[in-house]
CSV table of C-alpha atoms and ligand atoms in Angstrom, one decimal:
chain,number,residue,atom,x,y,z
A,13,UNK,CA,-58.4,0.6,18.5
A,14,UNK,CA,-59.0,-1.3,15.3
A,15,UNK,CA,-62.0,0.0,13.4
A,16,UNK,CA,-65.3,-1.9,13.5
A,17,UNK,CA,-66.1,-3.7,10.3
A,18,UNK,CA,-69.5,-4.1,8.8
A,19,UNK,CA,-70.8,-5.5,5.5
A,20,UNK,CA,-73.5,-4.2,3.2
A,21,UNK,CA,-74.6,-4.5,-0.4
A,22,UNK,CA,-74.5,-0.8,-1.2
A,23,UNK,CA,-72.5,1.8,0.8
A,24,UNK,CA,-73.8,5.3,0.1
A,25,UNK,CA,-71.6,8.3,1.0
A,26,UNK,CA,-73.8,11.3,1.3
A,27,UNK,CA,-77.3,11.7,2.9
A,28,UNK,CA,-78.6,14.6,1.0
A,29,UNK,CA,-81.6,14.1,-1.3
A,30,UNK,CA,-79.7,12.0,-3.9
A,31,UNK,CA,-78.2,9.5,-1.3
A,32,UNK,CA,-81.5,9.2,0.7
A,33,UNK,CA,-83.6,8.7,-2.4
A,34,UNK,CA,-81.3,5.9,-3.6
A,35,UNK,CA,-81.4,4.4,-0.2
A,36,UNK,CA,-85.2,4.5,-0.1
A,37,UNK,CA,-85.5,2.9,-3.5
A,38,UNK,CA,-83.0,0.1,-2.8
A,39,UNK,CA,-84.5,-0.7,0.6
A,40,UNK,CA,-87.9,-1.1,-1.1
A,41,UNK,CA,-86.3,-3.9,-3.2
A,42,UNK,CA,-84.7,-5.5,-0.2
A,43,UNK,CA,-81.3,-4.4,-1.2
A,44,UNK,CA,-79.2,-3.7,1.9
A,45,UNK,CA,-77.6,-0.3,2.2
A,46,UNK,CA,-76.0,2.1,4.6
A,47,UNK,CA,-75.9,5.9,4.3
A,48,UNK,CA,-73.0,7.9,5.8
A,49,UNK,CA,-73.5,11.7,6.1
A,50,UNK,CA,-71.1,14.3,7.4
A,51,UNK,CA,-73.6,16.9,8.5
A,52,UNK,CA,-76.4,16.6,11.1
A,53,UNK,CA,-80.1,16.5,10.2
A,54,UNK,CA,-80.7,20.1,11.4
A,55,UNK,CA,-77.9,21.6,9.3
A,56,UNK,CA,-79.2,20.0,6.1
A,57,UNK,CA,-82.8,20.8,6.9
A,58,UNK,CA,-81.8,24.5,7.2
A,59,UNK,CA,-79.6,24.8,4.2
A,60,UNK,CA,-81.7,26.7,1.6
A,61,UNK,CA,-81.2,25.6,-2.0
A,62,UNK,CA,-83.3,25.9,-5.1
A,63,UNK,CA,-87.0,25.2,-5.1
A,64,UNK,CA,-88.2,23.9,-8.4
A,65,UNK,CA,-89.0,20.2,-9.0
A,66,UNK,CA,-89.7,18.7,-12.4
A,67,UNK,CA,-92.6,16.3,-12.8
A,68,UNK,CA,-90.2,13.3,-12.9
A,69,UNK,CA,-88.8,14.3,-9.5
A,70,UNK,CA,-92.2,14.8,-8.0
A,71,UNK,CA,-93.2,11.4,-9.2
A,72,UNK,CA,-90.2,9.8,-7.6
A,73,UNK,CA,-91.3,11.3,-4.3
A,74,UNK,CA,-95.0,10.6,-4.5
A,75,UNK,CA,-95.2,7.3,-6.4
A,76,UNK,CA,-92.6,5.5,-4.2
A,77,UNK,CA,-94.3,6.4,-1.0
A,78,UNK,CA,-91.9,9.0,0.4
A,79,UNK,CA,-94.6,11.5,1.1
A,80,UNK,CA,-97.1,13.6,-0.7
A,81,UNK,CA,-96.3,16.8,1.2
A,82,UNK,CA,-94.9,18.1,-2.1
A,83,UNK,CA,-98.5,17.9,-3.4
A,84,UNK,CA,-100.2,19.4,-0.4
A,85,UNK,CA,-97.5,22.0,0.6
A,86,UNK,CA,-95.9,22.7,-2.8
A,87,UNK,CA,-97.3,24.8,-5.5
A,88,UNK,CA,-97.8,23.7,-9.1
A,89,UNK,CA,-96.6,26.3,-11.6
A,90,UNK,CA,-97.8,26.3,-15.2
A,91,UNK,CA,-95.2,28.8,-16.5
A,92,UNK,CA,-92.6,31.4,-15.7
A,93,UNK,CA,-92.1,35.0,-16.8
A,94,UNK,CA,-89.1,36.1,-18.8
A,95,UNK,CA,-88.7,39.9,-18.2
A,96,UNK,CA,-86.4,42.2,-20.2
A,97,UNK,CA,-86.5,45.7,-21.4
A,98,UNK,CA,-88.9,46.2,-18.5
A,99,UNK,CA,-91.6,43.9,-20.0
A,100,UNK,CA,-92.8,40.5,-18.9
A,101,UNK,CA,-93.3,37.6,-21.3
A,102,UNK,CA,-95.1,34.6,-20.0
A,103,UNK,CA,-93.8,31.2,-21.1
A,104,UNK,CA,-96.9,29.0,-20.6
A,105,UNK,CA,-95.6,25.5,-20.1
A,106,UNK,CA,-99.0,24.0,-19.8
A,107,UNK,CA,-100.3,25.4,-23.0
A,108,UNK,CA,-97.1,24.9,-25.0
A,109,UNK,CA,-96.2,21.3,-24.0
A,110,UNK,CA,-98.7,20.3,-21.4
A,111,UNK,CA,-96.2,20.2,-18.6
A,112,UNK,CA,-95.8,21.9,-15.2
A,113,UNK,CA,-93.2,22.2,-12.4
A,114,UNK,CA,-93.6,22.3,-8.6
A,115,UNK,CA,-92.3,24.9,-6.3
A,116,UNK,CA,-91.1,22.9,-3.3
A,117,UNK,CA,-87.9,23.7,-1.5
A,118,UNK,CA,-85.0,21.2,-1.6
A,119,UNK,CA,-84.6,21.3,2.2
A,120,UNK,CA,-88.2,20.1,2.5
A,121,UNK,CA,-87.4,17.3,0.0
A,122,UNK,CA,-84.6,16.3,2.4
A,123,UNK,CA,-86.9,16.4,5.5
A,124,UNK,CA,-89.4,14.2,3.7
A,125,UNK,CA,-86.8,11.7,2.6
A,126,UNK,CA,-85.1,11.5,6.0
A,127,UNK,CA,-88.5,11.0,7.7
A,128,UNK,CA,-89.4,8.2,5.2
A,129,UNK,CA,-86.0,6.5,5.9
A,130,UNK,CA,-86.6,6.7,9.6
A,131,UNK,CA,-90.2,5.4,9.2
A,132,UNK,CA,-89.0,2.4,7.2
A,133,UNK,CA,-86.0,1.6,9.4
A,134,UNK,CA,-83.4,2.8,7.0
A,135,UNK,CA,-79.8,2.9,8.1
A,136,UNK,CA,-78.8,6.6,7.8
A,137,UNK,CA,-75.8,7.7,9.9
A,138,UNK,CA,-75.6,11.5,10.3
A,139,UNK,CA,-72.6,13.4,11.8
A,140,UNK,CA,-70.2,10.8,10.5
A,141,UNK,CA,-67.1,11.9,8.6
A,142,UNK,CA,-65.8,9.8,5.8
A,143,UNK,CA,-62.0,9.8,5.9
A,144,UNK,CA,-61.3,7.5,3.0
A,145,UNK,CA,-62.9,5.4,0.3
A,146,UNK,CA,-60.7,2.6,-1.0
A,147,UNK,CA,-60.4,-0.6,-3.0
A,148,UNK,CA,-62.6,0.7,-5.8
A,149,UNK,CA,-61.2,-1.7,-8.3
A,150,UNK,CA,-61.9,-4.8,-6.1
A,151,UNK,CA,-65.1,-6.7,-5.4
A,152,UNK,CA,-65.2,-5.1,-1.9
A,153,UNK,CA,-64.8,-1.3,-2.0
A,154,UNK,CA,-64.7,0.2,1.4
A,155,UNK,CA,-65.7,3.3,3.3
A,156,UNK,CA,-63.7,4.4,6.3
A,157,UNK,CA,-65.4,6.9,8.6
A,158,UNK,CA,-65.3,8.4,12.1
A,159,UNK,CA,-68.5,8.8,14.1
A,160,UNK,CA,-69.4,11.8,16.2
A,161,UNK,CA,-67.7,10.3,19.3
A,162,UNK,CA,-64.5,9.7,17.4
A,163,UNK,CA,-65.1,6.0,16.9
A,164,UNK,CA,-63.5,4.5,13.7
A,165,UNK,CA,-65.4,2.3,11.4
A,166,UNK,CA,-65.2,0.5,8.1
A,167,UNK,CA,-68.0,-0.6,5.8
A,168,UNK,CA,-67.2,-3.3,3.2
A,169,UNK,CA,-69.7,-3.2,0.3
A,170,UNK,CA,-70.3,-4.7,-3.0
A,171,UNK,CA,-71.0,-1.4,-4.6
A,172,UNK,CA,-70.0,2.1,-3.4
A,173,UNK,CA,-72.0,5.2,-4.3
A,174,UNK,CA,-70.7,8.7,-4.0
A,175,UNK,CA,-73.6,11.1,-3.5
A,176,UNK,CA,-71.6,13.4,-1.4
A,177,UNK,CA,-72.1,16.7,-3.1
A,178,UNK,CA,-69.8,19.1,-5.0
A,179,UNK,CA,-66.9,18.8,-2.6
A,180,UNK,CA,-67.1,15.0,-3.0
A,181,UNK,CA,-64.5,12.9,-1.2
A,182,UNK,CA,-65.5,10.0,-3.4
A,183,UNK,CA,-64.8,11.9,-6.7
A,184,UNK,CA,-61.4,13.0,-5.3
A,185,UNK,CA,-60.5,9.5,-4.5
A,186,UNK,CA,-60.4,8.7,-8.3
A,187,UNK,CA,-56.8,9.0,-9.6
A,188,UNK,CA,-56.4,12.1,-11.7
A,189,UNK,CA,-55.3,10.2,-14.7
A,190,UNK,CA,-58.6,8.2,-14.6
A,191,UNK,CA,-61.0,11.1,-14.8
A,192,UNK,CA,-61.5,14.2,-16.8
A,193,UNK,CA,-62.8,17.5,-15.4
A,194,UNK,CA,-64.8,19.9,-17.5
A,195,UNK,CA,-65.8,23.2,-16.1
A,196,UNK,CA,-66.3,26.9,-16.5
A,197,UNK,CA,-66.4,29.6,-13.9
A,198,UNK,CA,-68.7,32.7,-14.2
A,199,UNK,CA,-67.7,36.2,-13.3
A,200,UNK,CA,-70.8,36.7,-11.2
A,201,UNK,CA,-72.7,35.1,-8.3
A,202,UNK,CA,-76.2,35.3,-6.8
A,203,UNK,CA,-77.2,37.4,-3.8
A,204,UNK,CA,-80.1,35.4,-2.2
A,205,UNK,CA,-82.6,36.6,0.3
A,206,UNK,CA,-85.5,35.2,2.2
A,207,UNK,CA,-88.2,37.7,3.1
A,208,UNK,CA,-91.4,37.7,5.1
A,209,UNK,CA,-93.7,39.0,2.4
A,210,UNK,CA,-96.6,37.8,0.2
A,211,UNK,CA,-95.7,36.7,-3.4
A,212,UNK,CA,-95.0,39.6,-5.8
A,213,UNK,CA,-96.4,37.7,-8.8
A,214,UNK,CA,-98.2,34.5,-9.4
A,215,UNK,CA,-95.2,32.7,-10.9
A,216,UNK,CA,-91.4,33.0,-11.0
A,217,UNK,CA,-89.8,36.0,-12.8
A,218,UNK,CA,-86.4,35.6,-14.5
A,219,UNK,CA,-85.4,39.2,-15.2
A,220,UNK,CA,-82.6,40.6,-17.4
A,221,UNK,CA,-81.8,44.3,-16.9
A,222,UNK,CA,-79.0,46.7,-17.7
A,223,UNK,CA,-78.2,46.4,-13.9
A,224,UNK,CA,-77.9,42.6,-14.0
A,225,UNK,CA,-80.1,39.5,-13.6
A,226,UNK,CA,-82.8,39.0,-10.9
A,227,UNK,CA,-84.9,36.1,-10.0
A,228,UNK,CA,-88.2,36.7,-8.1
A,229,UNK,CA,-89.0,33.2,-6.7
A,230,UNK,CA,-91.3,32.2,-3.9
A,231,UNK,CA,-91.6,29.8,-1.0
A,232,UNK,CA,-95.2,30.1,0.3
A,233,UNK,CA,-97.9,32.7,1.0
A,234,UNK,CA,-95.8,34.3,3.7
A,235,UNK,CA,-92.2,33.8,2.7
A,236,UNK,CA,-90.5,34.7,-0.6
A,237,UNK,CA,-87.1,33.9,-2.1
A,238,UNK,CA,-85.3,36.4,-4.4
A,239,UNK,CA,-81.9,36.7,-5.9
A,240,UNK,CA,-79.9,39.2,-7.8
A,241,UNK,CA,-76.7,38.9,-9.8
A,242,UNK,CA,-73.7,40.2,-7.8
A,243,UNK,CA,-70.0,40.1,-7.7
A,244,UNK,CA,-68.7,36.7,-6.4
A,245,UNK,CA,-66.7,38.6,-3.7
A,246,UNK,CA,-69.7,40.6,-2.5
A,247,UNK,CA,-70.1,40.8,1.3
A,248,UNK,CA,-73.7,40.4,2.6
A,249,UNK,CA,-72.9,42.7,5.6
A,250,UNK,CA,-72.5,45.6,3.2
A,251,UNK,CA,-76.2,45.3,2.2
A,252,UNK,CA,-78.9,46.6,4.5
A,253,UNK,CA,-82.6,46.0,3.7
A,254,UNK,CA,-83.1,49.3,1.9
A,255,UNK,CA,-80.1,48.8,-0.4
A,256,UNK,CA,-81.2,45.2,-1.2
A,257,UNK,CA,-84.8,46.3,-2.1
A,258,UNK,CA,-83.6,49.2,-4.2
A,259,UNK,CA,-81.3,46.8,-6.2
A,260,UNK,CA,-83.9,44.2,-6.7
A,261,UNK,CA,-86.6,46.7,-7.7
A,262,UNK,CA,-84.4,48.5,-10.3
A,263,UNK,CA,-83.8,45.1,-12.0
A,264,UNK,CA,-87.5,44.6,-12.5
A,265,UNK,CA,-88.6,48.2,-13.1
A,266,UNK,CA,-90.6,48.8,-16.3
A,267,UNK,CA,-93.3,50.8,-17.9
A,268,UNK,CA,-95.9,48.5,-16.4
A,269,UNK,CA,-95.0,49.9,-13.0
A,270,UNK,CA,-94.4,46.4,-11.5
A,271,UNK,CA,-93.5,46.7,-7.8
A,272,UNK,CA,-92.0,44.0,-5.6
A,273,UNK,CA,-93.8,43.3,-2.3
A,274,UNK,CA,-91.4,44.0,0.5
A,275,UNK,CA,-91.0,42.6,4.0
A,276,UNK,CA,-88.4,41.9,6.6
A,277,UNK,CA,-85.4,40.1,5.2
A,278,UNK,CA,-84.2,37.2,7.4
A,279,UNK,CA,-81.6,35.5,5.3
A,280,UNK,CA,-78.8,36.9,3.1
A,281,UNK,CA,-76.4,34.7,1.3
A,282,UNK,CA,-73.9,34.9,-1.6
A,283,UNK,CA,-74.1,31.8,-3.8
A,284,UNK,CA,-71.1,31.2,-6.1
A,285,UNK,CA,-71.5,28.7,-8.9
A,286,UNK,CA,-69.9,27.1,-11.8
A,287,UNK,CA,-70.7,24.5,-14.5
A,288,UNK,CA,-68.8,21.3,-13.9
A,289,UNK,CA,-68.9,17.7,-15.1
A,290,UNK,CA,-66.4,15.0,-13.9
A,291,UNK,CA,-66.3,12.1,-16.3
A,292,UNK,CA,-66.8,9.2,-16.2
A,293,UNK,CA,-69.3,8.8,-13.4
A,294,UNK,CA,-67.9,5.4,-12.5
A,295,UNK,CA,-64.5,4.2,-11.2
A,296,UNK,CA,-64.4,0.4,-10.7
A,297,UNK,CA,-67.2,-0.5,-8.3
A,298,UNK,CA,-67.8,3.1,-7.2
A,299,UNK,CA,-70.6,5.2,-8.9
A,300,UNK,CA,-71.1,8.9,-8.6
A,301,UNK,CA,-74.5,10.6,-8.5
A,302,UNK,CA,-75.7,14.2,-8.3
A,303,UNK,CA,-73.5,17.1,-7.4
A,304,UNK,CA,-70.6,14.7,-6.7
A,305,UNK,CA,-70.3,14.3,-10.4
A,306,UNK,CA,-71.6,17.5,-11.8
A,307,UNK,CA,-72.9,21.0,-10.8
A,308,UNK,CA,-75.0,23.5,-12.8
A,309,UNK,CA,-75.6,27.2,-12.3
A,310,UNK,CA,-79.0,27.7,-10.6
A,311,UNK,CA,-80.5,29.6,-13.5
A,312,UNK,CA,-82.0,26.5,-15.0
A,313,UNK,CA,-83.3,25.1,-11.7
A,314,UNK,CA,-81.7,21.7,-12.6
A,315,UNK,CA,-79.4,20.7,-9.7
A,316,UNK,CA,-81.7,18.4,-7.6
A,317,UNK,CA,-83.7,17.3,-10.7
A,318,UNK,CA,-80.5,16.1,-12.3
A,319,UNK,CA,-79.4,14.3,-9.2
A,320,UNK,CA,-82.8,12.5,-9.0
A,321,UNK,CA,-82.5,11.5,-12.7
A,322,UNK,CA,-79.0,10.0,-12.0
A,323,UNK,CA,-80.5,8.1,-9.0
A,324,UNK,CA,-83.3,6.7,-11.2
A,325,UNK,CA,-80.8,5.3,-13.7
A,326,UNK,CA,-78.5,4.0,-11.0
A,327,UNK,CA,-81.3,2.4,-9.1
A,328,UNK,CA,-82.6,0.6,-12.1
A,329,UNK,CA,-79.0,-0.7,-12.8
A,330,UNK,CA,-78.4,-1.8,-9.2
A,331,UNK,CA,-81.8,-3.6,-9.1
A,332,UNK,CA,-80.9,-5.5,-12.3
A,333,UNK,CA,-77.4,-6.3,-10.9
A,334,UNK,CA,-78.5,-7.5,-7.4
A,335,UNK,CA,-81.9,-9.1,-8.3
A,336,UNK,CA,-81.4,-10.4,-11.8
A,337,UNK,CA,-77.7,-10.8,-11.9
A,338,UNK,CA,-77.5,-8.5,-14.9
A,339,UNK,CA,-74.7,-5.9,-14.8
A,340,UNK,CA,-75.3,-4.3,-18.2
A,341,UNK,CA,-77.1,-1.3,-16.6
A,342,UNK,CA,-74.1,-0.6,-14.3
A,343,UNK,CA,-71.8,-0.8,-17.3
A,344,UNK,CA,-73.9,1.7,-19.2
A,345,UNK,CA,-74.7,4.0,-16.2
A,346,UNK,CA,-72.1,6.6,-16.8
A,347,UNK,CA,-72.9,7.1,-20.5
A,348,UNK,CA,-76.6,7.1,-20.0
A,349,UNK,CA,-76.5,9.6,-17.1
A,350,UNK,CA,-74.0,11.8,-18.8
A,351,UNK,CA,-76.3,12.2,-21.8
A,352,UNK,CA,-78.9,14.0,-19.7
A,353,UNK,CA,-76.2,15.8,-17.7
A,354,UNK,CA,-74.8,17.5,-20.8
A,355,UNK,CA,-78.3,18.4,-22.0
A,356,UNK,CA,-78.9,20.1,-18.6
A,357,UNK,CA,-75.5,21.7,-18.7
A,358,UNK,CA,-76.4,23.2,-22.1
A,359,UNK,CA,-79.7,24.5,-20.9
A,360,UNK,CA,-78.3,25.9,-17.6
A,361,UNK,CA,-75.5,27.6,-19.4
A,362,UNK,CA,-77.8,29.0,-22.1
A,363,UNK,CA,-80.2,30.5,-19.5
A,364,UNK,CA,-77.3,31.9,-17.5
A,365,UNK,CA,-75.5,33.6,-20.3
A,366,UNK,CA,-78.8,34.9,-21.9
A,367,UNK,CA,-80.1,36.4,-18.7
A,368,UNK,CA,-77.0,37.8,-16.9
A,369,UNK,CA,-75.1,40.8,-17.8
A,370,UNK,CA,-71.3,41.2,-18.0
A,371,UNK,CA,-69.5,44.2,-16.7
A,372,UNK,CA,-67.2,44.2,-19.8
A,373,UNK,CA,-70.0,43.6,-22.3
A,374,UNK,CA,-69.8,45.7,-25.5
A,375,UNK,CA,-73.0,47.4,-26.8
A,376,UNK,CA,-73.0,44.7,-29.5
A,377,UNK,CA,-73.0,41.9,-26.9
A,378,UNK,CA,-75.8,43.5,-24.9
A,379,UNK,CA,-78.0,44.1,-27.9
A,380,UNK,CA,-77.3,40.6,-29.2
A,381,UNK,CA,-78.5,39.1,-25.9
A,382,UNK,CA,-81.7,41.1,-26.2
A,383,UNK,CA,-82.1,39.8,-29.7
A,384,UNK,CA,-81.8,36.3,-28.3
A,385,UNK,CA,-84.4,36.9,-25.7
A,386,UNK,CA,-86.7,38.3,-28.3
A,387,UNK,CA,-86.1,35.3,-30.5
A,388,UNK,CA,-87.3,33.0,-27.7
A,389,UNK,CA,-90.4,34.9,-26.6
A,390,UNK,CA,-91.6,35.8,-30.1
A,391,UNK,CA,-91.6,32.2,-31.4
A,392,UNK,CA,-93.8,29.3,-30.3
A,393,UNK,CA,-90.8,27.0,-31.0
A,394,UNK,CA,-88.4,29.1,-29.0
A,395,UNK,CA,-90.8,29.2,-26.1
A,396,UNK,CA,-91.4,25.4,-26.4
A,397,UNK,CA,-87.7,24.7,-26.3
A,398,UNK,CA,-87.4,26.6,-23.1
A,399,UNK,CA,-90.5,25.0,-21.6
A,400,UNK,CA,-89.4,21.5,-22.5
A,401,UNK,CA,-85.9,21.9,-21.0
A,402,UNK,CA,-87.2,23.7,-17.9
A,403,UNK,CA,-89.9,21.2,-17.1
A,404,UNK,CA,-87.5,18.3,-17.7
A,405,UNK,CA,-87.1,15.7,-20.4
A,406,UNK,CA,-88.7,12.3,-19.7
A,407,UNK,CA,-86.5,10.1,-17.5
A,408,UNK,CA,-85.8,7.6,-20.2
A,409,UNK,CA,-84.0,10.3,-22.3
B,501,PHB,C1,-85.5,29.1,-5.7
B,501,PHB,O1,-86.7,29.2,-5.5
B,501,PHB,O2,-84.6,29.1,-4.8
B,501,PHB,C2,-85.0,28.9,-7.2
B,501,PHB,C3,-86.0,28.8,-8.1
B,501,PHB,C4,-85.6,28.7,-9.5
B,501,PHB,C5,-84.3,28.7,-9.8
B,501,PHB,C6,-83.3,28.8,-8.8
B,501,PHB,C7,-83.7,29.0,-7.5
B,501,PHB,O3,-83.9,28.7,-11.1
């Protein structure tokens, strides 16, 4: 059977937070759009990712009428602890630069956005597999997809957006000679857990130790999220609760006697990561946003925030294009978005290399890293640099 054919102004591949946020903003301006997503709602809602939102991301949710659950169920954090040599050093964002971040898990951001799209009659098609994107260099780029029942469809759009994550079909559809790939791999990964326990500390702790990095994060009063640096090939089945707690605890041990609050562990996962940027973020009439174009290691908590920053720039450009007939914003999209992307790459890389340990590190390298951590925490300017990058630069920059 021939595929069904539909027309829309903006065809969005990917219904994660970036794709849904863009769809939400476009619909508010009366710009038609259709979102195609491979996974089902439940799978995305149960995929645990990072949990820190910059103020700019929170504003995009609350000031555009998505939902204010982030404000009622999220937690505002005014700082973090950097812990090394067994001592904690608070970086007080509020006092240093009058900024804060919000602890609110990414899967809840997705749930809120999906609910807002449903409430507003948005066209979001879950469980639909994009088989091909084509005709990027024409005025009618197209999305071919198969629905859950095997039916074949084609969407003809004016503008195509690839917000389909790090395995992006859209990015891969750009001929190799028309894109450049920049990336580095790291010789470590994160072992993440979810545990039923109260918070161990009021704020997040980023810990460097001779045994490796650990992050003591949170979810709410009853559930906590924690990670420790591990081998990328680590198998979660080799780790029982006792072993996990011993490993986490020894990475935060110190003369202050700090003890993690323990509870039953109900999720264990190994997260591999790399730093990646595909350039440019445009090919003809297709534009890439979020993880489809770039990924960062989780140490800087930038992934979703960067995706939302892309969406803000792209939305402004699409609005000018469709409503005012001005395409300058679209022409400048890639350069503008990439400026922030490389700043976030720098910050995420810096945090990652400063806080993690390498098996093959020489004593010089280990001591140099401690010198770097000491430089940051002993200077108001060092602390402010971290605070400014962590809480996020204004969206115009
Ligand atoms: C998380 O809570 O999952 C989280 C928080 C901060 C990070 C990464 C992950 O940098």
